[in-house]
XYZ file of C-alpha atoms in Angstrom:
422
model
C -42.331 14.792 -7.633
C -39.115 16.096 -6.063
C -38.769 19.786 -5.325
C -36.439 21.773 -7.574
C -33.806 24.083 -6.122
C -35.559 27.067 -7.738
C -38.808 26.197 -5.958
C -37.278 27.323 -2.681
C -37.738 30.813 -4.125
C -40.647 30.475 -6.580
C -42.934 28.078 -4.735
C -45.970 28.301 -7.035
C -44.497 27.491 -10.453
C -46.807 26.568 -13.277
C -45.953 23.716 -15.640
C -44.131 25.920 -18.156
C -42.063 27.635 -15.441
C -41.138 24.301 -13.934
C -39.973 23.005 -17.319
C -37.599 25.975 -17.629
C -36.401 25.531 -14.046
C -35.749 21.849 -14.790
C -33.402 22.865 -17.626
C -31.298 24.677 -15.038
C -31.609 21.881 -12.488
C -30.172 19.434 -15.002
C -26.953 21.429 -15.465
C -26.371 22.435 -11.827
C -23.982 19.512 -11.156
C -21.816 20.586 -14.106
C -21.834 24.231 -12.998
C -20.983 23.190 -9.436
C -18.041 21.080 -10.631
C -16.365 24.185 -12.080
C -17.075 26.564 -9.200
C -14.100 25.915 -6.916
C -11.549 26.374 -9.706
C -13.253 29.566 -10.888
C -13.023 30.995 -7.380
C -9.460 29.817 -6.781
C -8.098 31.046 -10.120
C -10.262 34.143 -10.442
C -11.272 33.148 -13.960
C -14.611 32.767 -15.663
C -15.448 29.041 -16.066
C -15.652 28.808 -19.857
C -17.005 25.248 -19.669
C -20.240 26.686 -18.273
C -21.096 28.514 -21.508
C -21.950 25.398 -23.563
C -23.877 24.004 -20.587
C -26.105 27.072 -20.511
C -26.316 27.390 -24.277
C -27.239 23.763 -24.944
C -29.908 23.975 -22.251
C -31.411 26.921 -24.132
C -30.861 29.181 -21.153
C -28.843 31.823 -23.006
C -32.142 32.532 -24.765
C -34.168 32.558 -21.551
C -35.427 36.131 -21.965
C -35.690 36.168 -25.742
C -39.240 35.675 -27.100
C -40.036 32.361 -28.781
C -40.329 34.184 -32.110
C -36.579 34.860 -31.855
C -35.681 31.293 -30.891
C -35.730 31.911 -27.151
C -37.695 30.465 -24.255
C -39.921 33.527 -23.833
C -39.196 33.680 -20.108
C -40.275 36.377 -17.699
C -39.023 37.769 -14.404
C -40.144 34.707 -12.436
C -38.149 32.416 -14.735
C -35.118 34.687 -14.668
C -35.209 34.900 -10.872
C -35.660 31.143 -10.533
C -32.648 30.347 -12.718
C -30.483 33.064 -11.131
C -31.299 31.771 -7.648
C -30.493 28.181 -8.593
C -27.162 29.171 -10.180
C -26.355 31.197 -7.062
C -26.583 28.053 -4.944
C -23.688 26.414 -6.809
C -21.646 29.202 -8.446
C -22.622 32.815 -7.711
C -19.961 34.045 -10.148
C -21.653 32.275 -13.030
C -25.022 33.458 -11.750
C -23.939 37.102 -11.774
C -22.336 36.968 -15.213
C -25.454 35.193 -16.493
C -27.650 37.909 -14.983
C -25.837 40.590 -16.968
C -26.089 38.488 -20.125
C -29.862 38.443 -19.642
C -30.030 42.210 -19.138
C -29.004 42.425 -22.790
C -32.468 41.166 -23.726
C -33.934 44.403 -22.366
C -32.241 46.243 -25.254
C -34.458 44.231 -27.549
C -37.626 43.579 -25.544
C -38.068 47.109 -24.208
C -37.392 48.612 -27.632
C -40.061 46.376 -29.178
C -42.523 47.328 -26.414
C -41.841 51.024 -27.033
C -42.365 50.432 -30.732
C -45.746 48.825 -30.043
C -46.709 51.829 -27.911
C -46.033 54.167 -30.812
C -42.973 55.822 -29.287
C -41.061 55.712 -32.563
C -41.881 57.371 -35.860
C -42.505 55.457 -39.070
C -39.009 56.397 -40.224
C -37.420 55.139 -36.993
C -39.425 51.939 -36.649
C -37.542 49.708 -39.155
C -34.177 50.480 -37.566
C -35.529 49.843 -34.064
C -37.076 46.534 -35.088
C -33.927 45.396 -36.893
C -31.643 46.212 -33.959
C -33.955 44.594 -31.413
C -34.137 41.504 -33.605
C -30.365 41.309 -33.822
C -30.075 41.365 -30.012
C -32.786 38.791 -29.420
C -31.774 36.433 -32.237
C -28.185 36.442 -30.979
C -29.385 35.275 -27.565
C -32.223 33.000 -28.610
C -31.773 31.527 -32.079
C -27.954 31.596 -31.971
C -27.487 30.757 -28.277
C -24.650 33.270 -27.924
C -23.416 35.088 -24.814
C -23.764 38.880 -24.698
C -22.055 41.247 -22.270
C -23.878 44.473 -21.425
C -21.854 47.597 -20.592
C -23.361 50.783 -19.191
C -21.727 51.603 -15.825
C -18.760 53.967 -15.605
C -16.609 55.165 -12.726
C -17.644 58.813 -13.208
C -20.165 59.814 -10.536
C -22.968 62.351 -10.702
C -25.075 63.769 -7.886
C -28.196 63.674 -10.037
C -28.124 60.239 -11.692
C -27.410 56.667 -10.724
C -25.264 55.945 -13.781
C -23.305 58.580 -15.651
C -22.217 57.942 -19.235
C -19.141 59.678 -20.642
C -18.397 57.194 -23.439
C -18.831 59.107 -26.693
C -20.053 57.993 -30.106
C -18.837 60.116 -33.029
C -20.449 59.679 -36.438
C -18.094 58.836 -39.316
C -18.565 57.451 -42.810
C -20.487 54.186 -42.575
C -20.855 54.158 -38.823
C -19.532 55.395 -35.494
C -16.322 55.669 -33.484
C -16.634 54.849 -29.788
C -14.266 56.184 -27.125
C -14.624 55.663 -23.408
C -14.081 53.445 -20.395
C -16.660 51.117 -18.865
C -15.744 50.443 -15.264
C -18.039 47.496 -14.702
C -19.446 44.636 -16.717
C -19.135 40.877 -16.476
C -17.747 38.500 -19.122
C -15.075 40.767 -20.608
C -13.125 38.670 -23.114
C -15.652 35.866 -22.638
C -18.913 36.993 -24.237
C -19.341 36.537 -27.972
C -20.366 40.176 -28.450
C -20.729 43.315 -26.332
C -23.608 45.767 -26.031
C -22.285 49.234 -25.176
C -24.222 52.292 -24.048
C -22.690 55.536 -25.322
C -23.622 59.185 -25.698
C -23.993 60.728 -29.138
C -21.520 63.534 -29.699
C -23.088 66.987 -29.522
C -26.066 66.085 -27.285
C -25.653 66.838 -23.584
C -28.641 65.166 -21.924
C -29.920 61.601 -21.416
C -31.556 61.751 -24.843
C -28.100 61.233 -26.318
C -27.801 57.697 -24.973
C -27.768 54.962 -27.597
C -26.780 51.310 -27.865
C -24.047 49.761 -30.015
C -23.015 46.203 -30.866
C -19.249 45.843 -30.435
C -17.334 42.780 -31.540
C -15.311 41.215 -28.738
C -12.077 41.231 -30.761
C -12.624 44.519 -32.614
C -9.546 46.780 -32.942
C -9.372 49.233 -30.042
C -11.240 47.002 -27.547
C -9.540 45.735 -24.397
C -10.257 44.967 -20.767
C -9.824 47.755 -18.238
C -8.236 45.746 -15.412
C -7.467 42.284 -14.115
C -10.363 41.136 -11.935
C -8.797 39.889 -8.688
C -11.560 40.628 -6.200
C -12.472 39.387 -2.741
C -15.433 37.390 -4.062
C -17.435 36.753 -7.236
C -13.994 36.016 -8.623
C -15.081 34.090 -11.705
C -17.137 36.838 -13.354
C -14.477 38.392 -15.648
C -15.566 41.813 -14.384
C -12.733 43.626 -16.125
C -14.715 46.524 -17.562
C -13.985 47.774 -21.046
C -11.721 50.320 -22.726
C -12.788 51.578 -26.160
C -10.315 53.537 -28.254
C -11.603 54.633 -31.663
C -13.655 51.469 -31.987
C -15.577 51.430 -35.264
C -19.202 50.262 -35.218
C -21.064 49.984 -38.518
C -24.434 51.681 -38.880
C -26.342 48.402 -38.881
C -24.841 47.529 -35.490
C -26.019 50.762 -33.888
C -29.349 51.961 -32.563
C -28.197 55.567 -32.798
C -31.569 57.298 -32.649
C -31.586 60.234 -30.183
C -33.880 59.392 -27.284
C -34.282 55.733 -28.264
C -32.626 54.408 -25.110
C -34.707 56.611 -22.792
C -37.946 55.795 -24.593
C -37.252 52.081 -24.295
C -36.422 52.287 -20.585
C -39.805 53.883 -19.896
C -41.381 50.532 -20.743
C -39.760 48.873 -17.724
C -42.130 47.912 -14.916
C -39.684 49.044 -12.240
C -37.663 51.890 -13.707
C -34.062 51.724 -14.932
C -34.247 48.553 -17.049
C -36.058 46.577 -14.346
C -35.522 43.053 -13.079
C -32.874 43.979 -10.510
C -34.292 41.367 -8.146
C -32.969 38.696 -10.530
C -29.491 39.836 -9.461
C -30.334 40.029 -5.760
C -31.518 36.425 -5.643
C -28.071 35.215 -6.725
C -26.827 36.331 -3.311
C -29.904 34.759 -1.743
C -29.094 31.487 -3.514
C -25.579 31.533 -2.065
C -27.017 32.177 1.409
C -29.504 29.343 0.949
C -26.694 26.940 0.010
C -24.375 27.815 2.885
C -27.274 27.681 5.352
C -28.139 24.115 4.327
C -24.475 23.086 4.250
C -24.107 24.421 7.794
C -27.208 22.629 9.074
C -25.890 19.373 7.587
C -22.522 19.950 9.277
C -24.123 20.680 12.647
C -26.242 17.543 12.459
C -23.480 15.175 11.367
C -20.534 16.308 13.502
C -20.711 15.003 17.086
C -19.433 16.110 20.472
C -16.654 13.706 21.525
C -17.892 13.303 25.113
C -21.660 12.898 24.596
C -21.970 11.759 20.989
C -24.699 14.331 20.432
C -24.707 16.544 17.294
C -22.762 19.755 17.862
C -25.816 21.600 16.587
C -27.506 20.822 19.910
C -25.122 23.160 21.723
C -26.676 26.446 22.896
C -24.074 28.550 21.099
C -24.681 26.792 17.789
C -28.465 26.832 18.197
C -28.439 30.583 18.738
C -26.548 30.958 15.467
C -28.898 28.557 13.673
C -31.916 30.536 14.856
C -30.325 33.752 13.627
C -29.436 32.221 10.264
C -32.965 30.964 9.802
C -34.479 34.358 10.619
C -32.095 36.213 8.310
C -32.582 33.748 5.451
C -36.364 33.997 5.718
C -36.189 37.798 5.858
C -34.108 37.953 2.669
C -36.382 35.409 0.983
C -39.577 37.286 1.814
C -38.160 40.577 0.522
C -37.208 38.901 -2.756
C -40.487 37.031 -3.151
C -42.537 40.191 -2.714
C -40.426 42.103 -5.235
C -40.885 39.318 -7.763
C -44.636 39.279 -7.153
C -45.275 43.000 -7.461
C -42.878 43.523 -10.380
C -44.196 40.597 -12.415
C -47.843 41.491 -11.725
C -50.026 44.458 -12.521
C -51.881 45.014 -9.251
C -49.325 47.449 -7.773
C -48.596 50.899 -9.175
C -45.216 51.378 -10.876
C -44.109 54.034 -8.348
C -44.571 51.585 -5.482
C -42.695 48.878 -7.381
C -39.757 51.261 -7.837
C -39.785 52.319 -4.182
C -39.776 48.718 -3.062
C -36.928 47.523 -5.282
C -34.699 50.423 -4.267
C -34.882 49.123 -0.702
C -35.259 45.430 -1.548
C -31.959 45.018 -3.351
C -29.907 46.125 -0.357
C -32.018 44.253 2.169
C -31.622 40.947 0.340
C -27.861 41.476 0.084
C -27.425 42.452 3.742
C -29.534 39.672 5.234
C -27.902 37.119 2.942
C -24.496 38.306 4.132
C -25.627 37.891 7.750
C -26.396 34.253 6.986
C -22.820 33.748 5.781
C -21.423 35.420 8.912
C -23.300 33.055 11.201
C -22.386 30.077 9.022
C -18.694 30.914 9.349
C -19.024 31.108 13.124
C -20.662 27.686 13.137
C -17.868 26.248 10.991
C -15.107 27.383 13.311
C -11.473 27.875 12.372
C -11.490 25.142 9.734
C -14.207 27.027 7.866
C -11.855 29.949 7.241
C -9.732 28.015 4.741
C -9.960 29.836 1.407
C -11.761 27.096 -0.496
C -14.389 26.040 2.051
C -18.088 26.691 1.328
C -18.254 28.988 4.365
C -15.308 31.120 3.288
C -16.464 31.323 -0.304
C -19.995 32.286 0.707
C -18.722 35.022 3.021
C -16.509 36.470 0.285
C -19.115 36.216 -2.468
C -21.873 37.676 -0.311
C -19.658 40.543 0.816
C -19.659 41.702 -2.808
C -23.398 42.292 -2.544
C -22.773 44.947 0.111
C -21.061 47.216 -2.419
C -23.369 46.672 -5.385
C -24.762 49.631 -7.342
C -27.634 50.067 -4.894
C -26.359 49.097 -1.422
C -28.806 49.121 1.469
C -27.968 52.646 2.637
C -28.392 54.158 -0.813
C -31.566 52.205 -1.472
C -33.205 53.319 1.762
C -32.183 56.918 1.115
C -33.636 56.950 -2.388
C -36.841 55.282 -1.221
C -37.210 57.951 1.460
C -36.635 60.697 -1.092
C -39.306 59.238 -3.338
C -41.770 58.937 -0.457
C -41.197 62.487 0.761
C -40.315 64.382 -2.398
C -42.280 62.270 -4.859
C -39.525 61.920 -7.467
C -37.190 59.125 -8.441
C -33.534 59.910 -8.990
C -32.690 60.014 -12.681
C -31.374 56.606 -13.729
C -28.989 57.770 -16.437
C -27.130 61.001 -17.041
C -24.305 62.183 -19.225
C -21.193 64.239 -18.657
C -18.979 65.524 -21.440
C -15.892 63.333 -21.692
């Protein structure tokens, strides 16, 4: 039995996990075929959506009862890693699609734990079902918008987008600075603050139609790397959301997030391994190049040169370091044998470490490729640009190490979400 790409990360898959990983393996050639154009044009590869949908992977994290695959963190990480080896842009946009499932799964978990009253429960269940059925049964793409450009000293993400109650629903106004698949996803999930409440208890979730009046992208996404993610953000100007498309219960969002194994909404390692997948791919492409290209005078592979071998040794060490960080995070977050506080401490550091060591792999790969590797469309150039984007993610290495240290010394995690009056 041949090894799957995903098994380079999850090396102890059970039969069910391998079946899900095989679904991704089967579509990797199609995803890869669209990657160069997505990077060159800076556009999301729309042809990848039916590939993922028909494979059932848009419902990866939706329970089977909602038409999904009932996947967990190991499955999510495996698929994200595999996508990262062929098209990190698609992998990242797909990651954020899957975060939408947390709006359903965590809400249902909180409901089971008795965190909602009898009056609240039907609305929570209906909204969660709408999220999960959209992903699983319907095989639709969701975009998930929380992040904003406003910064706060006391919280990782600050929400200024406001929801004002009107007859039959809500009016949303605000600007989301980050979020993949703008103009691509079938529907958007938007986090907003209820008007008149000034703390994190005001945060609620709303379904917004992609083409609803008052909805538009914030900017043209023309970045250094991850160019095919449609990361345009979102502008909302008096956007109407009907009551049945809103989970506008004060405190509902915060109560749901408490069900996460690793704080925030969890599963951040499933994003980190996209960068690891890109590093894995460029490492193996470089090894192949160094074996096949020969010195003109001796006929020996250029990889036998001392300069190249030093770089190969460094690449190997950095790739293994990033892999081991990711594998441990997956193990402790998907298990129950480690306390939640330790899981949170580890992921705060892990996310940056995986990104930084993966980037180091791309640096060494570019050096091995030489001048020809710097052409815009080469695997070495693309990997360097895509992996550079990991250095400026929401929790870069410096911030992650700082917050881990604060938790170890002061015993408190930074608040994940806060609000500021718009």
